[in-house]
Amino acid sequence: MEKRTLSRDGTRIAYESTGRGPAVVLVSGAMSTGATVAPLAAELSDRFEVTVYDRRGRGASGDTAPFAVEREVEDLAALIEAVGGEASLYGVSSGGALVLRAAASGLPVARVAVYEVPYAMDDAAARAAAEYTGRLAEALGQGRRGDAVELFLRLTGLGEEMIRGARQSPMWAGMESLAPSLAYDDAAMGDNRVPRSELASVTAPLLALAGGASPEWMREAACAIAEAAPRGTYRTLEGQTHVVEPGVLAPVLADFFAN
Protein backbone atom coordinates (compact mmCIF):
# COMPACT_ATOMS: atom_id res chain seq x y z
CA MET A 1 0.00 0.00 0.00
CA GLU A 2 1.36 3.39 -0.97
CA LYS A 3 2.30 5.69 1.88
CA ARG A 4 3.48 9.27 1.92
CA THR A 5 5.86 11.31 4.00
CA LEU A 6 6.83 14.97 3.84
CA SER A 7 10.38 16.07 3.21
CA ARG A 8 11.84 19.05 5.03
CA ASP A 9 10.75 21.50 2.30
CA GLY A 10 7.19 20.13 2.31
CA THR A 11 7.55 17.94 -0.78
CA ARG A 12 5.38 14.83 -0.73
CA ILE A 13 7.40 11.61 -1.11
CA ALA A 14 5.47 8.47 -2.03
CA TYR A 15 6.81 5.14 -0.82
CA GLU A 16 5.89 1.51 -0.20
CA SER A 17 7.30 -0.90 2.36
CA THR A 18 7.19 -4.67 2.34
CA GLY A 19 8.50 -7.45 4.58
CA ARG A 20 9.72 -7.51 8.18
CA GLY A 21 13.11 -7.05 9.74
CA PRO A 22 15.81 -4.38 9.70
CA ALA A 23 14.93 -1.41 7.50
CA VAL A 24 16.42 -1.17 4.00
CA VAL A 25 15.69 1.67 1.55
CA LEU A 26 16.28 1.10 -2.18
CA VAL A 27 17.17 4.09 -4.37
CA SER A 28 16.58 3.91 -8.12
CA GLY A 29 18.69 5.56 -10.81
CA ALA A 30 17.93 7.79 -13.77
CA MET A 31 14.71 7.46 -15.78
CA SER A 32 13.17 5.23 -13.12
CA THR A 33 10.72 5.17 -10.22
CA GLY A 34 10.29 3.05 -7.14
CA ALA A 35 8.63 0.41 -9.30
CA THR A 36 11.97 -0.18 -11.02
CA VAL A 37 13.54 -1.60 -7.87
CA ALA A 38 10.36 -3.31 -6.61
CA PRO A 39 11.49 -6.75 -7.91
CA LEU A 40 14.63 -6.45 -5.79
CA ALA A 41 12.51 -5.43 -2.81
CA ALA A 42 10.45 -8.58 -3.25
CA GLU A 43 13.61 -10.70 -3.19
CA LEU A 44 14.76 -9.09 0.06
CA SER A 45 11.43 -8.89 1.88
CA ASP A 46 11.73 -12.26 3.61
CA ARG A 47 14.56 -10.89 5.78
CA PHE A 48 14.08 -7.11 5.79
CA GLU A 49 11.49 -4.37 5.80
CA VAL A 50 12.26 -2.98 2.36
CA THR A 51 11.14 0.46 1.22
CA VAL A 52 11.02 1.67 -2.35
CA TYR A 53 10.04 5.23 -3.23
CA ASP A 54 9.51 7.62 -6.09
CA ARG A 55 12.29 10.16 -5.98
CA ARG A 56 11.06 13.77 -6.16
CA GLY A 57 9.78 14.78 -9.56
CA ARG A 58 8.80 11.21 -10.44
CA GLY A 59 5.77 8.98 -10.17
CA ALA A 60 3.48 9.80 -7.26
CA SER A 61 5.96 12.04 -5.46
CA GLY A 62 5.85 15.81 -5.65
CA ASP A 63 8.52 18.34 -6.45
CA THR A 64 9.47 21.78 -5.19
CA ALA A 65 11.67 24.35 -6.90
CA PRO A 66 14.46 25.22 -6.76
CA PHE A 67 16.15 21.82 -6.89
CA ALA A 68 19.34 20.98 -5.01
CA VAL A 69 20.89 17.60 -4.26
CA GLU A 70 20.50 18.43 -0.58
CA ARG A 71 16.72 18.23 -1.05
CA GLU A 72 17.02 14.61 -2.17
CA VAL A 73 19.20 13.86 0.85
CA GLU A 74 16.45 15.39 2.98
CA ASP A 75 13.95 13.13 1.22
CA LEU A 76 15.98 10.13 2.34
CA ALA A 77 16.17 11.54 5.85
CA ALA A 78 12.36 11.75 5.95
CA LEU A 79 12.03 8.19 4.68
CA ILE A 80 14.51 6.84 7.21
CA GLU A 81 12.60 8.58 9.97
CA ALA A 82 9.33 7.12 8.64
CA VAL A 83 10.65 3.56 8.72
CA GLY A 84 12.08 3.66 12.21
CA GLY A 85 14.93 6.16 12.46
CA GLU A 86 17.76 4.07 10.99
CA ALA A 87 18.10 2.13 7.74
CA SER A 88 20.57 0.55 5.39
CA LEU A 89 20.67 2.07 1.92
CA TYR A 90 21.15 0.57 -1.53
CA GLY A 91 21.47 2.68 -4.68
CA VAL A 92 21.91 1.71 -8.30
CA SER A 93 23.78 3.80 -10.88
CA SER A 94 23.23 7.53 -10.24
CA GLY A 95 20.94 6.51 -7.37
CA GLY A 96 24.10 5.11 -5.83
CA ALA A 97 25.72 8.53 -6.06
CA LEU A 98 22.79 9.94 -4.10
CA VAL A 99 23.15 7.18 -1.49
CA LEU A 100 26.85 7.96 -1.06
CA ARG A 101 26.06 11.65 -0.58
CA ALA A 102 23.40 10.78 1.99
CA ALA A 103 25.75 8.51 3.91
CA ALA A 104 28.50 11.16 3.88
CA SER A 105 26.05 13.78 5.17
CA GLY A 106 25.67 11.94 8.46
CA LEU A 107 22.19 10.41 8.11
CA PRO A 108 21.49 7.48 10.47
CA VAL A 109 22.59 4.81 8.01
CA ALA A 110 23.51 1.32 9.22
CA ARG A 111 25.08 -0.01 6.01
CA VAL A 112 25.54 1.28 2.48
CA ALA A 113 25.60 -0.67 -0.80
CA VAL A 114 25.87 0.70 -4.33
CA TYR A 115 25.89 -0.90 -7.77
CA GLU A 116 27.83 0.60 -10.68
CA VAL A 117 27.85 4.30 -9.92
CA PRO A 118 29.08 5.60 -13.31
CA TYR A 119 31.91 7.86 -12.17
CA ALA A 120 34.40 8.98 -14.81
CA MET A 121 37.72 7.18 -14.46
CA ASP A 122 39.75 9.26 -16.91
CA ASP A 123 39.87 12.79 -18.27
CA ALA A 124 38.12 11.93 -21.54
CA ALA A 125 35.15 10.44 -19.69
CA ALA A 126 35.00 13.46 -17.38
CA ARG A 127 34.95 15.81 -20.38
CA ALA A 128 32.17 13.78 -22.02
CA ALA A 129 30.15 13.93 -18.80
CA ALA A 130 30.62 17.70 -18.57
CA GLU A 131 29.48 18.10 -22.18
CA TYR A 132 26.38 16.02 -21.38
CA THR A 133 25.64 18.27 -18.40
CA GLY A 134 25.72 21.37 -20.58
CA ARG A 135 23.65 19.92 -23.40
CA LEU A 136 21.11 18.46 -20.96
CA ALA A 137 20.63 21.82 -19.24
CA GLU A 138 20.14 23.49 -22.62
CA ALA A 139 17.57 20.94 -23.81
CA LEU A 140 15.57 21.05 -20.57
CA GLY A 141 15.82 24.83 -20.42
CA GLN A 142 14.22 25.01 -23.87
CA GLY A 143 11.53 22.46 -23.00
CA ARG A 144 12.94 19.86 -25.39
CA ARG A 145 12.23 16.85 -23.21
CA GLY A 146 12.55 14.34 -26.02
CA ASP A 147 15.99 15.66 -26.90
CA ALA A 148 16.98 15.39 -23.24
CA VAL A 149 15.95 11.74 -23.17
CA GLU A 150 17.92 11.15 -26.36
CA LEU A 151 21.01 12.69 -24.79
CA PHE A 152 20.71 10.35 -21.84
CA LEU A 153 20.15 7.26 -23.98
CA ARG A 154 23.15 8.19 -26.09
CA LEU A 155 25.21 8.62 -22.92
CA THR A 156 24.33 5.08 -21.89
CA GLY A 157 25.65 3.77 -25.19
CA LEU A 158 22.37 3.11 -26.98
CA GLY A 159 22.74 3.19 -30.76
CA GLU A 160 21.00 5.74 -32.98
CA GLU A 161 18.72 3.15 -34.57
CA MET A 162 17.56 1.97 -31.15
CA ILE A 163 16.99 5.55 -30.04
CA ARG A 164 14.83 6.19 -33.11
CA GLY A 165 12.89 3.03 -32.30
CA ALA A 166 12.43 4.14 -28.72
CA ARG A 167 10.92 7.43 -29.91
CA GLN A 168 8.24 5.45 -31.73
CA SER A 169 7.48 3.14 -28.80
CA PRO A 170 4.53 3.45 -26.40
CA MET A 171 7.03 4.00 -23.56
CA TRP A 172 8.34 7.28 -24.98
CA ALA A 173 5.68 9.51 -23.41
CA GLY A 174 6.53 8.13 -19.99
CA MET A 175 10.22 8.67 -20.62
CA GLU A 176 9.61 12.29 -21.59
CA SER A 177 7.61 12.80 -18.40
CA LEU A 178 10.70 11.79 -16.40
CA ALA A 179 13.09 13.92 -18.45
CA PRO A 180 13.32 16.85 -15.97
CA SER A 181 14.58 14.44 -13.32
CA LEU A 182 17.62 13.68 -15.49
CA ALA A 183 19.04 16.96 -14.20
CA TYR A 184 18.59 15.69 -10.64
CA ASP A 185 20.59 12.55 -11.35
CA ASP A 186 23.24 14.58 -13.11
CA ALA A 187 23.51 16.85 -10.07
CA ALA A 188 23.87 13.85 -7.77
CA MET A 189 26.91 12.78 -9.79
CA GLY A 190 28.71 16.00 -8.82
CA ASP A 191 31.79 16.51 -10.99
CA ASN A 192 31.47 12.87 -12.13
CA ARG A 193 34.63 11.86 -10.30
CA VAL A 194 34.74 9.47 -7.34
CA PRO A 195 34.09 11.76 -4.33
CA ARG A 196 37.01 10.47 -2.29
CA SER A 197 36.97 13.20 0.36
CA GLU A 198 33.25 12.68 1.02
CA LEU A 199 33.64 8.91 1.11
CA ALA A 200 36.39 9.24 3.70
CA SER A 201 33.73 10.47 6.13
CA VAL A 202 31.38 7.50 5.63
CA THR A 203 31.69 5.52 8.86
CA ALA A 204 29.15 2.81 8.00
CA PRO A 205 30.25 -0.42 6.28
CA LEU A 206 30.10 0.11 2.52
CA LEU A 207 29.82 -2.44 -0.28
CA ALA A 208 30.53 -1.37 -3.86
CA LEU A 209 29.38 -3.80 -6.55
CA ALA A 210 29.86 -4.11 -10.28
CA GLY A 211 28.99 -6.68 -12.93
CA GLY A 212 31.58 -8.97 -14.40
CA ALA A 213 30.09 -8.47 -17.87
CA SER A 214 30.05 -4.68 -17.56
CA PRO A 215 32.79 -2.44 -19.00
CA GLU A 216 36.05 -2.54 -17.06
CA TRP A 217 35.75 1.11 -16.04
CA MET A 218 32.57 0.31 -14.12
CA ARG A 219 34.53 -2.15 -12.00
CA GLU A 220 37.36 0.35 -11.61
CA ALA A 221 34.89 2.93 -10.32
CA ALA A 222 33.40 0.48 -7.83
CA CYS A 223 36.88 -0.45 -6.60
CA ALA A 224 37.75 3.23 -6.17
CA ILE A 225 34.58 3.81 -4.14
CA ALA A 226 35.42 0.91 -1.84
CA GLU A 227 39.03 2.02 -1.43
CA ALA A 228 38.01 5.58 -0.51
CA ALA A 229 35.64 4.50 2.28
CA PRO A 230 37.15 3.55 5.65
CA ARG A 231 35.07 0.36 5.83
CA GLY A 232 34.60 -0.23 2.13
CA THR A 233 34.67 -3.55 0.30
CA TYR A 234 34.31 -4.41 -3.38
CA ARG A 235 32.70 -7.38 -5.08
CA THR A 236 32.12 -8.42 -8.68
CA LEU A 237 28.88 -10.14 -9.67
CA GLU A 238 29.97 -12.53 -12.40
CA GLY A 239 27.99 -12.47 -15.63
CA GLN A 240 26.04 -9.34 -14.67
CA THR A 241 25.71 -6.10 -16.62
CA HIS A 242 24.45 -2.65 -15.62
CA VAL A 243 20.93 -4.14 -15.65
CA VAL A 244 21.62 -6.50 -12.78
CA GLU A 245 19.30 -9.45 -12.11
CA PRO A 246 17.48 -9.12 -8.77
CA GLY A 247 17.82 -12.82 -8.07
CA VAL A 248 21.60 -12.58 -8.33
CA LEU A 249 21.97 -9.31 -6.45
CA ALA A 250 19.56 -9.98 -3.57
CA PRO A 251 21.52 -12.77 -1.80
CA VAL A 252 24.67 -10.64 -1.84
CA LEU A 253 22.85 -7.63 -0.40
CA ALA A 254 21.04 -9.76 2.17
CA ASP A 255 24.29 -11.20 3.51
CA PHE A 256 25.83 -7.74 3.67
CA PHE A 257 22.88 -6.02 5.33
CA ALA A 258 22.42 -8.82 7.87
CA ASN A 259 25.98 -8.73 9.21
GROMACS .gro file of C-alpha atoms in nm:
model
  259
    1MET     CA    1   0.000   0.000   0.000
    2GLU     CA    2   0.136   0.339  -0.097
    3LYS     CA    3   0.230   0.569   0.188
    4ARG     CA    4   0.348   0.927   0.192
    5THR     CA    5   0.586   1.131   0.400
    6LEU     CA    6   0.683   1.497   0.384
    7SER     CA    7   1.038   1.607   0.321
    8ARG     CA    8   1.184   1.905   0.503
    9ASP     CA    9   1.075   2.150   0.230
   10GLY     CA   10   0.719   2.013   0.231
   11THR     CA   11   0.755   1.794  -0.078
   12ARG     CA   12   0.538   1.483  -0.073
   13ILE     CA   13   0.740   1.161  -0.111
   14ALA     CA   14   0.547   0.847  -0.203
   15TYR     CA   15   0.681   0.514  -0.082
   16GLU     CA   16   0.589   0.151  -0.020
   17SER     CA   17   0.730  -0.090   0.236
   18THR     CA   18   0.719  -0.467   0.234
   19GLY     CA   19   0.850  -0.745   0.458
   20ARG     CA   20   0.972  -0.751   0.818
   21GLY     CA   21   1.311  -0.705   0.974
   22PRO     CA   22   1.581  -0.438   0.970
   23ALA     CA   23   1.493  -0.141   0.750
   24VAL     CA   24   1.642  -0.117   0.400
   25VAL     CA   25   1.569   0.167   0.155
   26LEU     CA   26   1.628   0.110  -0.218
   27VAL     CA   27   1.717   0.409  -0.437
   28SER     CA   28   1.658   0.391  -0.812
   29GLY     CA   29   1.869   0.556  -1.081
   30ALA     CA   30   1.793   0.779  -1.377
   31MET     CA   31   1.471   0.746  -1.578
   32SER     CA   32   1.317   0.523  -1.312
   33THR     CA   33   1.072   0.517  -1.022
   34GLY     CA   34   1.029   0.305  -0.714
   35ALA     CA   35   0.863   0.041  -0.930
   36THR     CA   36   1.197  -0.018  -1.102
   37VAL     CA   37   1.354  -0.160  -0.787
   38ALA     CA   38   1.036  -0.331  -0.661
   39PRO     CA   39   1.149  -0.675  -0.791
   40LEU     CA   40   1.463  -0.645  -0.579
   41ALA     CA   41   1.251  -0.543  -0.281
   42ALA     CA   42   1.045  -0.858  -0.325
   43GLU     CA   43   1.361  -1.070  -0.319
   44LEU     CA   44   1.476  -0.909   0.006
   45SER     CA   45   1.143  -0.889   0.188
   46ASP     CA   46   1.173  -1.226   0.361
   47ARG     CA   47   1.456  -1.089   0.578
   48PHE     CA   48   1.408  -0.711   0.579
   49GLU     CA   49   1.149  -0.437   0.580
   50VAL     CA   50   1.226  -0.298   0.236
   51THR     CA   51   1.114   0.046   0.122
   52VAL     CA   52   1.102   0.167  -0.235
   53TYR     CA   53   1.004   0.523  -0.323
   54ASP     CA   54   0.951   0.762  -0.609
   55ARG     CA   55   1.229   1.016  -0.598
   56ARG     CA   56   1.106   1.377  -0.616
   57GLY     CA   57   0.978   1.478  -0.956
   58ARG     CA   58   0.880   1.121  -1.044
   59GLY     CA   59   0.577   0.898  -1.017
   60ALA     CA   60   0.348   0.980  -0.726
   61SER     CA   61   0.596   1.204  -0.546
   62GLY     CA   62   0.585   1.581  -0.565
   63ASP     CA   63   0.852   1.834  -0.645
   64THR     CA   64   0.947   2.178  -0.519
   65ALA     CA   65   1.167   2.435  -0.690
   66PRO     CA   66   1.446   2.522  -0.676
   67PHE     CA   67   1.615   2.182  -0.689
   68ALA     CA   68   1.934   2.098  -0.501
   69VAL     CA   69   2.089   1.760  -0.426
   70GLU     CA   70   2.050   1.843  -0.058
   71ARG     CA   71   1.672   1.823  -0.105
   72GLU     CA   72   1.702   1.461  -0.217
   73VAL     CA   73   1.920   1.386   0.085
   74GLU     CA   74   1.645   1.539   0.298
   75ASP     CA   75   1.395   1.313   0.122
   76LEU     CA   76   1.598   1.013   0.234
   77ALA     CA   77   1.617   1.154   0.585
   78ALA     CA   78   1.236   1.175   0.595
   79LEU     CA   79   1.203   0.819   0.468
   80ILE     CA   80   1.451   0.684   0.721
   81GLU     CA   81   1.260   0.858   0.997
   82ALA     CA   82   0.933   0.712   0.864
   83VAL     CA   83   1.065   0.356   0.872
   84GLY     CA   84   1.208   0.366   1.221
   85GLY     CA   85   1.493   0.616   1.246
   86GLU     CA   86   1.776   0.407   1.099
   87ALA     CA   87   1.810   0.213   0.774
   88SER     CA   88   2.057   0.055   0.539
   89LEU     CA   89   2.067   0.207   0.192
   90TYR     CA   90   2.115   0.057  -0.153
   91GLY     CA   91   2.147   0.268  -0.468
   92VAL     CA   92   2.191   0.171  -0.830
   93SER     CA   93   2.378   0.380  -1.088
   94SER     CA   94   2.323   0.753  -1.024
   95GLY     CA   95   2.094   0.651  -0.737
   96GLY     CA   96   2.410   0.511  -0.583
   97ALA     CA   97   2.572   0.853  -0.606
   98LEU     CA   98   2.279   0.994  -0.410
   99VAL     CA   99   2.315   0.718  -0.149
  100LEU     CA  100   2.685   0.796  -0.106
  101ARG     CA  101   2.606   1.165  -0.058
  102ALA     CA  102   2.340   1.078   0.199
  103ALA     CA  103   2.575   0.851   0.391
  104ALA     CA  104   2.850   1.116   0.388
  105SER     CA  105   2.605   1.378   0.517
  106GLY     CA  106   2.567   1.194   0.846
  107LEU     CA  107   2.219   1.041   0.811
  108PRO     CA  108   2.149   0.748   1.047
  109VAL     CA  109   2.259   0.481   0.801
  110ALA     CA  110   2.351   0.132   0.922
  111ARG     CA  111   2.508  -0.001   0.601
  112VAL     CA  112   2.554   0.128   0.248
  113ALA     CA  113   2.560  -0.067  -0.080
  114VAL     CA  114   2.587   0.070  -0.433
  115TYR     CA  115   2.589  -0.090  -0.777
  116GLU     CA  116   2.783   0.060  -1.068
  117VAL     CA  117   2.785   0.430  -0.992
  118PRO     CA  118   2.908   0.560  -1.331
  119TYR     CA  119   3.191   0.786  -1.217
  120ALA     CA  120   3.440   0.898  -1.481
  121MET     CA  121   3.772   0.718  -1.446
  122ASP     CA  122   3.975   0.926  -1.691
  123ASP     CA  123   3.987   1.279  -1.827
  124ALA     CA  124   3.812   1.193  -2.154
  125ALA     CA  125   3.515   1.044  -1.969
  126ALA     CA  126   3.500   1.346  -1.738
  127ARG     CA  127   3.495   1.581  -2.038
  128ALA     CA  128   3.217   1.378  -2.202
  129ALA     CA  129   3.015   1.393  -1.880
  130ALA     CA  130   3.062   1.770  -1.857
  131GLU     CA  131   2.948   1.810  -2.218
  132TYR     CA  132   2.638   1.602  -2.138
  133THR     CA  133   2.564   1.827  -1.840
  134GLY     CA  134   2.572   2.137  -2.058
  135ARG     CA  135   2.365   1.992  -2.340
  136LEU     CA  136   2.111   1.846  -2.096
  137ALA     CA  137   2.063   2.182  -1.924
  138GLU     CA  138   2.014   2.349  -2.262
  139ALA     CA  139   1.757   2.094  -2.381
  140LEU     CA  140   1.557   2.105  -2.057
  141GLY     CA  141   1.582   2.483  -2.042
  142GLN     CA  142   1.422   2.501  -2.387
  143GLY     CA  143   1.153   2.246  -2.300
  144ARG     CA  144   1.294   1.986  -2.539
  145ARG     CA  145   1.223   1.685  -2.321
  146GLY     CA  146   1.255   1.434  -2.602
  147ASP     CA  147   1.599   1.566  -2.690
  148ALA     CA  148   1.698   1.539  -2.324
  149VAL     CA  149   1.595   1.174  -2.317
  150GLU     CA  150   1.792   1.115  -2.636
  151LEU     CA  151   2.101   1.269  -2.479
  152PHE     CA  152   2.071   1.035  -2.184
  153LEU     CA  153   2.015   0.726  -2.398
  154ARG     CA  154   2.315   0.819  -2.609
  155LEU     CA  155   2.521   0.862  -2.292
  156THR     CA  156   2.433   0.508  -2.189
  157GLY     CA  157   2.565   0.377  -2.519
  158LEU     CA  158   2.237   0.311  -2.698
  159GLY     CA  159   2.274   0.319  -3.076
  160GLU     CA  160   2.100   0.574  -3.298
  161GLU     CA  161   1.872   0.315  -3.457
  162MET     CA  162   1.756   0.197  -3.115
  163ILE     CA  163   1.699   0.555  -3.004
  164ARG     CA  164   1.483   0.619  -3.311
  165GLY     CA  165   1.289   0.303  -3.230
  166ALA     CA  166   1.243   0.414  -2.872
  167ARG     CA  167   1.092   0.743  -2.991
  168GLN     CA  168   0.824   0.545  -3.173
  169SER     CA  169   0.748   0.314  -2.880
  170PRO     CA  170   0.453   0.345  -2.640
  171MET     CA  171   0.703   0.400  -2.356
  172TRP     CA  172   0.834   0.728  -2.498
  173ALA     CA  173   0.568   0.951  -2.341
  174GLY     CA  174   0.653   0.813  -1.999
  175MET     CA  175   1.022   0.867  -2.062
  176GLU     CA  176   0.961   1.229  -2.159
  177SER     CA  177   0.761   1.280  -1.840
  178LEU     CA  178   1.070   1.179  -1.640
  179ALA     CA  179   1.309   1.392  -1.845
  180PRO     CA  180   1.332   1.685  -1.597
  181SER     CA  181   1.458   1.444  -1.332
  182LEU     CA  182   1.762   1.368  -1.549
  183ALA     CA  183   1.904   1.696  -1.420
  184TYR     CA  184   1.859   1.569  -1.064
  185ASP     CA  185   2.059   1.255  -1.135
  186ASP     CA  186   2.324   1.458  -1.311
  187ALA     CA  187   2.351   1.685  -1.007
  188ALA     CA  188   2.387   1.385  -0.777
  189MET     CA  189   2.691   1.278  -0.979
  190GLY     CA  190   2.871   1.600  -0.882
  191ASP     CA  191   3.179   1.651  -1.099
  192ASN     CA  192   3.147   1.287  -1.213
  193ARG     CA  193   3.463   1.186  -1.030
  194VAL     CA  194   3.474   0.947  -0.734
  195PRO     CA  195   3.409   1.176  -0.433
  196ARG     CA  196   3.701   1.047  -0.229
  197SER     CA  197   3.697   1.320   0.036
  198GLU     CA  198   3.325   1.268   0.102
  199LEU     CA  199   3.364   0.891   0.111
  200ALA     CA  200   3.639   0.924   0.370
  201SER     CA  201   3.373   1.047   0.613
  202VAL     CA  202   3.138   0.750   0.563
  203THR     CA  203   3.169   0.552   0.886
  204ALA     CA  204   2.915   0.281   0.800
  205PRO     CA  205   3.025  -0.042   0.628
  206LEU     CA  206   3.010   0.011   0.252
  207LEU     CA  207   2.982  -0.244  -0.028
  208ALA     CA  208   3.053  -0.137  -0.386
  209LEU     CA  209   2.938  -0.380  -0.655
  210ALA     CA  210   2.986  -0.411  -1.028
  211GLY     CA  211   2.899  -0.668  -1.293
  212GLY     CA  212   3.158  -0.897  -1.440
  213ALA     CA  213   3.009  -0.847  -1.787
  214SER     CA  214   3.005  -0.468  -1.756
  215PRO     CA  215   3.279  -0.244  -1.900
  216GLU     CA  216   3.605  -0.254  -1.706
  217TRP     CA  217   3.575   0.111  -1.604
  218MET     CA  218   3.257   0.031  -1.412
  219ARG     CA  219   3.453  -0.215  -1.200
  220GLU     CA  220   3.736   0.035  -1.161
  221ALA     CA  221   3.489   0.293  -1.032
  222ALA     CA  222   3.340   0.048  -0.783
  223CYS     CA  223   3.688  -0.045  -0.660
  224ALA     CA  224   3.775   0.323  -0.617
  225ILE     CA  225   3.458   0.381  -0.414
  226ALA     CA  226   3.542   0.091  -0.184
  227GLU     CA  227   3.903   0.202  -0.143
  228ALA     CA  228   3.801   0.558  -0.051
  229ALA     CA  229   3.564   0.450   0.228
  230PRO     CA  230   3.715   0.355   0.565
  231ARG     CA  231   3.507   0.036   0.583
  232GLY     CA  232   3.460  -0.023   0.213
  233THR     CA  233   3.467  -0.355   0.030
  234TYR     CA  234   3.431  -0.441  -0.338
  235ARG     CA  235   3.270  -0.738  -0.508
  236THR     CA  236   3.212  -0.842  -0.868
  237LEU     CA  237   2.888  -1.014  -0.967
  238GLU     CA  238   2.997  -1.253  -1.240
  239GLY     CA  239   2.799  -1.247  -1.563
  240GLN     CA  240   2.604  -0.934  -1.467
  241THR     CA  241   2.571  -0.610  -1.662
  242HIS     CA  242   2.445  -0.265  -1.562
  243VAL     CA  243   2.093  -0.414  -1.565
  244VAL     CA  244   2.162  -0.650  -1.278
  245GLU     CA  245   1.930  -0.945  -1.211
  246PRO     CA  246   1.748  -0.912  -0.877
  247GLY     CA  247   1.782  -1.282  -0.807
  248VAL     CA  248   2.160  -1.258  -0.833
  249LEU     CA  249   2.197  -0.931  -0.645
  250ALA     CA  250   1.956  -0.998  -0.357
  251PRO     CA  251   2.152  -1.277  -0.180
  252VAL     CA  252   2.467  -1.064  -0.184
  253LEU     CA  253   2.285  -0.763  -0.040
  254ALA     CA  254   2.104  -0.976   0.217
  255ASP     CA  255   2.429  -1.120   0.351
  256PHE     CA  256   2.583  -0.774   0.367
  257PHE     CA  257   2.288  -0.602   0.533
  258ALA     CA  258   2.242  -0.882   0.787
  259ASN     CA  259   2.598  -0.873   0.921
   0.00000   0.00000   0.00000
